Short mmCIF file of C-alpha atoms in Angstrom, two decimals:
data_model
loop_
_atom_site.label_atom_id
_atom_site.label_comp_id
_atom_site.label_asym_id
_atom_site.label_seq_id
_atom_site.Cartn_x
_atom_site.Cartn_y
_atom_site.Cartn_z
CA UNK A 280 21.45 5.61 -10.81
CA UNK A 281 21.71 4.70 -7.31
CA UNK A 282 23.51 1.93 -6.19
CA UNK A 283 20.99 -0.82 -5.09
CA UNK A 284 18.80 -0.86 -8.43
CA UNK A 285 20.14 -1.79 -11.86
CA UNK A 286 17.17 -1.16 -13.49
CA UNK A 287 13.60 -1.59 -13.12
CA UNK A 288 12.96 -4.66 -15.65
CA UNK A 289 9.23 -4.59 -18.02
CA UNK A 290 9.16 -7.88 -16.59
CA UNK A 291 8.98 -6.87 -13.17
CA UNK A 292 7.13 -3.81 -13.50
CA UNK A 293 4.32 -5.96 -15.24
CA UNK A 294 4.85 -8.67 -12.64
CA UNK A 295 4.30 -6.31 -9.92
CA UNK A 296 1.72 -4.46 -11.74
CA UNK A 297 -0.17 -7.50 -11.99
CA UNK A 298 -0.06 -8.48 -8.44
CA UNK A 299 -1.35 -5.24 -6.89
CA UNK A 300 -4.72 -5.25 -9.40
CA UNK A 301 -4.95 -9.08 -8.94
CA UNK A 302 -4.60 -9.44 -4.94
CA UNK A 303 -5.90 -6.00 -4.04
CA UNK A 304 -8.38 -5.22 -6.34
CA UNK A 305 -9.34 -8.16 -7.85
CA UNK A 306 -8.72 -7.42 -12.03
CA UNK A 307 -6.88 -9.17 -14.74
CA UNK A 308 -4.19 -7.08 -16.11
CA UNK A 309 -3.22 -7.60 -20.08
CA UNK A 310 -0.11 -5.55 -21.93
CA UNK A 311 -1.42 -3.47 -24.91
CA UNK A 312 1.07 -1.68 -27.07
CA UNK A 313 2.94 1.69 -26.21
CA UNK A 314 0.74 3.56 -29.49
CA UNK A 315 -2.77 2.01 -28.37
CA UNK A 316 -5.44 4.67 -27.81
CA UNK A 317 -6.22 5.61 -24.53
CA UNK A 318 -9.28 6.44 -23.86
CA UNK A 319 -10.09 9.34 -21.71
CA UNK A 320 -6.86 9.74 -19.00
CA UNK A 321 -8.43 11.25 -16.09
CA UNK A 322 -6.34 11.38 -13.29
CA UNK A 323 -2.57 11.23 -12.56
CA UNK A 324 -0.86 9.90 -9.69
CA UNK A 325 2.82 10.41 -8.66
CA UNK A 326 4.34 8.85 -5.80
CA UNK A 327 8.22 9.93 -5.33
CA UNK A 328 11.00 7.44 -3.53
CA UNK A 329 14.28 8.49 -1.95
CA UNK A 330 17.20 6.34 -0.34
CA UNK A 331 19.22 3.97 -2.21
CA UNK A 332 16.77 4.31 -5.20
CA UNK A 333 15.42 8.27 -5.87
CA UNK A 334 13.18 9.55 -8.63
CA UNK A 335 8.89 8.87 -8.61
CA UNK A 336 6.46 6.74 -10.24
CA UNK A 337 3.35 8.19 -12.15
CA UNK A 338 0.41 6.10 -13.22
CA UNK A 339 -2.14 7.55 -15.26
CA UNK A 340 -5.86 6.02 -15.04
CA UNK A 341 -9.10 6.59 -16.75
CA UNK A 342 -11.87 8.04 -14.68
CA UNK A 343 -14.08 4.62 -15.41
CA UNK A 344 -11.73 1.90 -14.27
CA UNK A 345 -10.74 4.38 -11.64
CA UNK A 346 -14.43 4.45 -10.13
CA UNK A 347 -14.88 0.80 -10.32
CA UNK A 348 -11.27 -0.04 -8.14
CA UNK A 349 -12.41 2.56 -5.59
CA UNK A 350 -16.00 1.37 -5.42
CA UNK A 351 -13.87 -2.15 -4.64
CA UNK A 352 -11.38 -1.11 -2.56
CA UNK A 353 -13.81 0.06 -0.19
CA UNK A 354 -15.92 -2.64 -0.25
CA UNK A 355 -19.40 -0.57 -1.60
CA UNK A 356 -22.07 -2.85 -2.98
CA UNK A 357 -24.93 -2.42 -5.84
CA UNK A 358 -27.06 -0.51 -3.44
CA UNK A 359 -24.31 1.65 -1.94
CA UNK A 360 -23.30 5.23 -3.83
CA UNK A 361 -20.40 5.08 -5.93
CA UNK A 362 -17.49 6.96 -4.19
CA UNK A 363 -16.76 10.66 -4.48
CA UNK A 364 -14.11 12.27 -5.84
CA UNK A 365 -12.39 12.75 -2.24
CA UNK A 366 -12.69 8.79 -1.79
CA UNK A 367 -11.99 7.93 -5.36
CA UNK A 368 -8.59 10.14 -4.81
CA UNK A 369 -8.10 8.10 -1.48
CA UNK A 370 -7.57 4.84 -3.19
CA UNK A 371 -5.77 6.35 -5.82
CA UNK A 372 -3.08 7.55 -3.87
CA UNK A 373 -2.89 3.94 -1.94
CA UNK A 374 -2.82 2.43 -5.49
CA UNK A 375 0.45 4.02 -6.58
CA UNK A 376 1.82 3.65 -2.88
CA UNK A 377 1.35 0.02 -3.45
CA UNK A 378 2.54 0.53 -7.41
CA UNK A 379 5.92 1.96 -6.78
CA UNK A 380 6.76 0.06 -3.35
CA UNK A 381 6.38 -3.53 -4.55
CA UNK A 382 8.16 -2.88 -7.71
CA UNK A 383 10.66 -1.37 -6.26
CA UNK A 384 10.68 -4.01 -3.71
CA UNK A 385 10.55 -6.86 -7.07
CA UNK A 386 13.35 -4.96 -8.31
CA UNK A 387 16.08 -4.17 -5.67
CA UNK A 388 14.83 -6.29 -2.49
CA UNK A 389 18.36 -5.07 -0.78
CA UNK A 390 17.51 -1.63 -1.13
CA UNK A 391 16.63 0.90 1.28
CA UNK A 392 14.31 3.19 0.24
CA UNK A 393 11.56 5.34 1.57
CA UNK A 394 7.86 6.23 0.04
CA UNK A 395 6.74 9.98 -0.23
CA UNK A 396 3.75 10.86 0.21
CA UNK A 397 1.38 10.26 -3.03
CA UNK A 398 -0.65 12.74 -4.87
CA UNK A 399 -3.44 13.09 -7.53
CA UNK A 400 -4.60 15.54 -9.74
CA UNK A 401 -7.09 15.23 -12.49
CA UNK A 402 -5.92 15.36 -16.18
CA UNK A 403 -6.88 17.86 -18.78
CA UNK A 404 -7.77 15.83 -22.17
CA UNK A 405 -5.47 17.30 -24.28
CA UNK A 406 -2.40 16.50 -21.60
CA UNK A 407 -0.73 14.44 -23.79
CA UNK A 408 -0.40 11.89 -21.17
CA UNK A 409 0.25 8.85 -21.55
CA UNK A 410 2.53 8.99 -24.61
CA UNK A 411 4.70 6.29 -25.60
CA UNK A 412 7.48 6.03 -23.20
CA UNK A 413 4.47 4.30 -20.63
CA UNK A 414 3.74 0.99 -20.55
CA UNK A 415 -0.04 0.80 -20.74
CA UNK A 416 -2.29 -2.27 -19.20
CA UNK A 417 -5.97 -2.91 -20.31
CA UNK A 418 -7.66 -3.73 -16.78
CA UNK A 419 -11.74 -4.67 -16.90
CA UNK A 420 -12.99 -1.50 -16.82
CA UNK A 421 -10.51 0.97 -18.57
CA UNK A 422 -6.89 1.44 -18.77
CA UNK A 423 -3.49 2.21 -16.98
CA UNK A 424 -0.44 3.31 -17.80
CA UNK A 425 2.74 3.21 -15.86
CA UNK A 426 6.16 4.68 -15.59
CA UNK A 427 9.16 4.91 -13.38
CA UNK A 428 11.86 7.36 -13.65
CA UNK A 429 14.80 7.73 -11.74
CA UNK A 430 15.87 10.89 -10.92
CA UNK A 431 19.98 10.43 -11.49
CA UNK A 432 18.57 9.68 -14.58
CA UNK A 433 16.89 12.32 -15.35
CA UNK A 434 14.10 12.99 -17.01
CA UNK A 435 14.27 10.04 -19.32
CA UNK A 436 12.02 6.96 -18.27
CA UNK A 437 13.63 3.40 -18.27
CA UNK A 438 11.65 1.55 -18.82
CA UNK A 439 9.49 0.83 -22.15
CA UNK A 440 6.16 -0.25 -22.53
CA UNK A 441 6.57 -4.15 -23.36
CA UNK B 131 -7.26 -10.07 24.99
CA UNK B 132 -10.98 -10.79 26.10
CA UNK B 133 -12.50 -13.81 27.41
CA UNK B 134 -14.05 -15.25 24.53
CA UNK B 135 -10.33 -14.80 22.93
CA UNK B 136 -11.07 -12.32 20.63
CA UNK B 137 -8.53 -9.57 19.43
CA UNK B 138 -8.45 -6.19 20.26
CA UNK B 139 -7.08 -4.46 17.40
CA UNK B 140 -5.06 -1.30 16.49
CA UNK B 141 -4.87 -0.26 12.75
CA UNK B 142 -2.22 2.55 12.37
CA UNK B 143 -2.06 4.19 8.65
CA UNK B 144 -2.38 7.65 7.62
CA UNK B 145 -4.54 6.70 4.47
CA UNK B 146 -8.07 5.92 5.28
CA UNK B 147 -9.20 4.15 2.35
CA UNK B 148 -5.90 1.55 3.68
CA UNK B 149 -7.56 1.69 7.10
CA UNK B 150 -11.10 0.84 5.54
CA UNK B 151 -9.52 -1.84 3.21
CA UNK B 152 -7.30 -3.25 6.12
CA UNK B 153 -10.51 -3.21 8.41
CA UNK B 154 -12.62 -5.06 5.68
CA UNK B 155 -10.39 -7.68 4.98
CA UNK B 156 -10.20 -8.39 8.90
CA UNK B 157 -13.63 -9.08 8.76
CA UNK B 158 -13.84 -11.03 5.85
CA UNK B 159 -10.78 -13.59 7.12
CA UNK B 160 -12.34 -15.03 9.69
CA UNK B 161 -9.47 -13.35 12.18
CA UNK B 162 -11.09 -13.61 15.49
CA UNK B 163 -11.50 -9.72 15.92
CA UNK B 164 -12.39 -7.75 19.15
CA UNK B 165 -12.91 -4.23 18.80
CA UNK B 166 -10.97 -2.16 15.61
CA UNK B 167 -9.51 0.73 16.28
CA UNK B 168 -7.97 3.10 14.08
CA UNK B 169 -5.08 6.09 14.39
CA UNK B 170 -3.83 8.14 11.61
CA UNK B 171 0.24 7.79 12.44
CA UNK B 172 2.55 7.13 15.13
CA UNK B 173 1.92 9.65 17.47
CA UNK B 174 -1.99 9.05 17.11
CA UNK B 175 -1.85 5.85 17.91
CA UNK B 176 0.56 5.76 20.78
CA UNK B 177 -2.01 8.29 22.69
CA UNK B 178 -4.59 5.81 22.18
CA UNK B 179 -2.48 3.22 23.41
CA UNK B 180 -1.54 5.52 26.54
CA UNK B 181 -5.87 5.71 27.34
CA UNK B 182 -6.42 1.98 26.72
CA UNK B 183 -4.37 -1.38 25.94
CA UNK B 184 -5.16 -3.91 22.54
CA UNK B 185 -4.02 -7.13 22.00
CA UNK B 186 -2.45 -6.14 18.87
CA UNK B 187 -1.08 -3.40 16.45
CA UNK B 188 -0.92 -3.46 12.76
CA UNK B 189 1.20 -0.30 11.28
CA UNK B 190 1.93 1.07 8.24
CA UNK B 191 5.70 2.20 7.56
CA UNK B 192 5.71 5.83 5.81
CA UNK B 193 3.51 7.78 7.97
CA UNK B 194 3.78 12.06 8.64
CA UNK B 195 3.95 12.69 12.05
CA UNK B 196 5.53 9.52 13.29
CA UNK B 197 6.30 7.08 10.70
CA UNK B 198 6.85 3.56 11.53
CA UNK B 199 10.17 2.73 12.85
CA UNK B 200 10.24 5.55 15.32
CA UNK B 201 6.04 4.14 16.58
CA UNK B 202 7.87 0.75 16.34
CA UNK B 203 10.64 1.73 18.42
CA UNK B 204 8.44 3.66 21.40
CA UNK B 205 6.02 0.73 21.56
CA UNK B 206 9.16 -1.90 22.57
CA UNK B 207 10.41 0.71 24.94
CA UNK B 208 8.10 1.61 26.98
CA UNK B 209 6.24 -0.69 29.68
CA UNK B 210 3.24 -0.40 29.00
CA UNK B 211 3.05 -0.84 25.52
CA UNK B 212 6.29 -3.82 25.48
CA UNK B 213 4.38 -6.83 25.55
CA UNK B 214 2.03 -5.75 22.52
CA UNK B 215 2.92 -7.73 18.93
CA UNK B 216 3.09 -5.26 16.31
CA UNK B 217 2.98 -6.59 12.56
CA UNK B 218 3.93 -4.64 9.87
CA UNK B 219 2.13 -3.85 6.84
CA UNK B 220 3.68 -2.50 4.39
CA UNK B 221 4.56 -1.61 0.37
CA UNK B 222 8.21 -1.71 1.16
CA UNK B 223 9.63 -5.43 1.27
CA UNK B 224 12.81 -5.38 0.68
CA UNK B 225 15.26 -6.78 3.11
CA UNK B 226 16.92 -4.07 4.57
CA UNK B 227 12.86 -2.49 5.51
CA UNK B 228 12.13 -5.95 6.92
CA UNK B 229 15.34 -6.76 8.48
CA UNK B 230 14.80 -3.15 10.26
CA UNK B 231 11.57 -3.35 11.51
CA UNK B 232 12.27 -6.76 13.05
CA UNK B 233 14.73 -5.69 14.67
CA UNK B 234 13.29 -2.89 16.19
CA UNK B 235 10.71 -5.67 17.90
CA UNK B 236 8.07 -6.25 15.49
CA UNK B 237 6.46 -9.71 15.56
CA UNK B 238 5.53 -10.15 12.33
CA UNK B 239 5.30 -8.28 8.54
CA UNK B 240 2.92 -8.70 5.88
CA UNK B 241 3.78 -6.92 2.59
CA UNK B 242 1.57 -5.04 0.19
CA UNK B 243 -0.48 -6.74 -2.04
CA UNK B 244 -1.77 -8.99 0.84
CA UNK B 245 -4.99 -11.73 0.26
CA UNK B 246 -6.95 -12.16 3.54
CA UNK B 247 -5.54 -15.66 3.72
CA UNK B 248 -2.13 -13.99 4.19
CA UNK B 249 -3.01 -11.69 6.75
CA UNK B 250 -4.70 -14.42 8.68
CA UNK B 251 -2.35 -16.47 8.67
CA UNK B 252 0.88 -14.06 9.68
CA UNK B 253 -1.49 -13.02 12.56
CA UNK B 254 -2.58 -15.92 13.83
CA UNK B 255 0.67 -16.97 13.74
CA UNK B 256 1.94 -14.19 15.62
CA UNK B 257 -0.70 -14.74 18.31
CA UNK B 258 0.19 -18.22 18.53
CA UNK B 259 4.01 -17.42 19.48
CA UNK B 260 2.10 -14.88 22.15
CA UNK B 261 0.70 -17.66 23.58
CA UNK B 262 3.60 -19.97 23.86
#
């Protein structure tokens, strides 16, 4: 594990978590249990870090809550159309930008460590994503789930869903 | 800066829904805003700087192209750029990211999540130092 980060704690991935949907996007964020349902995973995003800390983030999000943050994000009203996919996959990507960077940031504040570029793709149903080694959130809408894993590590996530 | 002491402002980020977002929240925080203008990374936005001055830059950090420390660095360097504030925006927080970007001359850093109170208030507080 590299140097600067002990370990990414549940309490500071739900802390950071938290403060990304509540400042940015304006939802309430509530722990559910590692072996809730989940209904209908839809897209995945992965956003990789190197530098003092290495290895990538991956949040998984259902396509209704997913909709909703991106109609928000971009500030469309009632009478406006809903995003497209493009624009949905937009705010995606800035979501787990945000995600991973102020975690990490919660977590090791005398790191150095640099962002990759984020990507999304969309889930198949039977993915088998999330399983149990995610902490999961119930937002308004939908769900997210949420993982970090550091790549001297491994494959293995550290963290646990709290 | 115009007459009427509004703010002539850059927005440098390669995501667009960021740029929207950033734009919109400008708007809504009562920021006394000029004209918004947008460029997609470093290298972008230092051409547009090169056809016509602002009063003020906000930049993202991890950008293709020309990410944010080397934009950061070419803006204090060269004359006509020098005397612009740039404030940061960015995920990235920590210390040493901070401690590096202020250094390299930026006047201010606002990190990811922001409110629009926040971003108000770190620029009008960097416009306030301008005007010292």
């Amino acid at each position: 594990m590299s140097a600067g980060v002990a370990a990414i704690s549940p309490l500071d991935l739900r802390t950071g978590l938290t403060h990304v949907f509540e400042t940015m996007f304006f939802r309430s964020v509530e722990s559910i249990p590692p072996d809730a349902g989940f209904t209908c995973p839809a897209f995945l995003v992965t956003v990789g870090f190197e530098g003092e800390a290495a290895g990538f983030c991956e949040l998984v999000m259902t396509a209704a809550e997913a909709a909703g943050l991106a109609s928000d994000f971009l500030g469309c009203d009632a009478e406006q159309q809903t995003p497209d996919q493009d624009r949905v996959v937009e705010v995606l990507c800035e979501l787990g930008n945000m995600v991973c960077g102020h975690i990490l940031s919660l977590s090791a504040p005398g790191s150095l460590f640099q962002i990759l570029p984020p990507s999304c793709s969309s889930l198949a149903a039977d993915s088998g994503l999330p399983d149990v080694t995610w902490s999961r959130f119930q937002l308004d809408d939908g769900q997210v789930a949420v993982r970090i894993v550091f790549r001297s590590e491994g494959t293995q996530p550290l963290l646990r869903a709290i | 800066m115009n007459a009427t002491c509004l703010h002539d402002v850059l927005i440098v980020d390669d995501s667009p829904a960021m740029r929207k977002f950033v734009r919109r929240v400008l708007e809504i925080s009562g920021f006394a805003i000029g004209e918004l203008n947008e460029a997609v990374d470093g290298l972008d936005a230092l051409k547009f700087l090169s056809r016509r001055p602002v009063d003020l830059i906000l930049t993202d950090v991890n950008m293709p192209v020309m990410g944010g420390e080397e934009f950061m660095a070419r803006v204090a360097s060269e004359s006509g750029t020098k005397e612009i504030p740039v404030v940061v925006i960015s995920t990235d927080s920590t210390r040493q990211r901070t401690g590096r970007m202020m250094a390299l001359g930026a006047s201010g850093y606002v990190a990811k999540p922001f409110s629009p109170e926040i971003l108000r208030a770190e620029l009008e507080r960097v416009m306030a130092g301008r005007a010292l």
